[in-house]
PDB file of C-alpha atoms in Angstrom:
ATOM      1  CA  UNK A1077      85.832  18.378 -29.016  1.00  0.00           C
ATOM      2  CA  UNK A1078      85.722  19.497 -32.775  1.00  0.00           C
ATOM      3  CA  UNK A1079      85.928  16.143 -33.915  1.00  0.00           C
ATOM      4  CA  UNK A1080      83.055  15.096 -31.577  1.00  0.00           C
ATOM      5  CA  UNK A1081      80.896  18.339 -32.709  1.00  0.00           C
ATOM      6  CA  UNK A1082      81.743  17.510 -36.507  1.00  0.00           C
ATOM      7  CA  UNK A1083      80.403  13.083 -35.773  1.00  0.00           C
ATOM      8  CA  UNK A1084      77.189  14.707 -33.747  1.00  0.00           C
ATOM      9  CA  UNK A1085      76.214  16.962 -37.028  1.00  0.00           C
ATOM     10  CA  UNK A1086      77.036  13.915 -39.399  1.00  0.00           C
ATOM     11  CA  UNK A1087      75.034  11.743 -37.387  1.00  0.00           C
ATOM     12  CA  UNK A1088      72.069  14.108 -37.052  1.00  0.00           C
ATOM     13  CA  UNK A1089      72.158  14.809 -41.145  1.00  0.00           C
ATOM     14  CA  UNK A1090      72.420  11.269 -41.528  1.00  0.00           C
ATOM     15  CA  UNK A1091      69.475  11.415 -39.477  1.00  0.00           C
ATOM     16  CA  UNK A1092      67.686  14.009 -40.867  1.00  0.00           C
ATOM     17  CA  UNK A1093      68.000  12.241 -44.556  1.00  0.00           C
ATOM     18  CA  UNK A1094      66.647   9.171 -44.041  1.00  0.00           C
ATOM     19  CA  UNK A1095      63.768  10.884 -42.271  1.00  0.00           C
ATOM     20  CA  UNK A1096      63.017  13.017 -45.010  1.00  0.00           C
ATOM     21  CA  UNK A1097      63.606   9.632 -47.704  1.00  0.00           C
ATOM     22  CA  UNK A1098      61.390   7.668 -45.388  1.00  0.00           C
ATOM     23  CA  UNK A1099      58.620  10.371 -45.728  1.00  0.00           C
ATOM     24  CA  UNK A1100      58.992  10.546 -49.302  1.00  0.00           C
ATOM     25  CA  UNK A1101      58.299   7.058 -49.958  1.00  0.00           C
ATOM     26  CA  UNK A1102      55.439   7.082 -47.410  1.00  0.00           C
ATOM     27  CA  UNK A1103      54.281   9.908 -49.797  1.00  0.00           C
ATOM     28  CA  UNK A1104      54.791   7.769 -52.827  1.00  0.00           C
ATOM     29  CA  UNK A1105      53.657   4.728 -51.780  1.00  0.00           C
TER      30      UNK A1105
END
């Protein structure tokens, strides 16, 4: 269960970063 909690947080920061790149260069560009 911990291990399953710790890969759903990893995958939503994963998440959450690329979002916030993606914006960035939508901002730059």
């Amino acid at each position: 269960m911990f291990t399953e909690g710790m890969r759903s947080v990893r995958s939503f920061a994963i998440i959450l970063i690329v979002h916030l790149a993606v914006i960035v260069l939508w901002q730059v560009l």
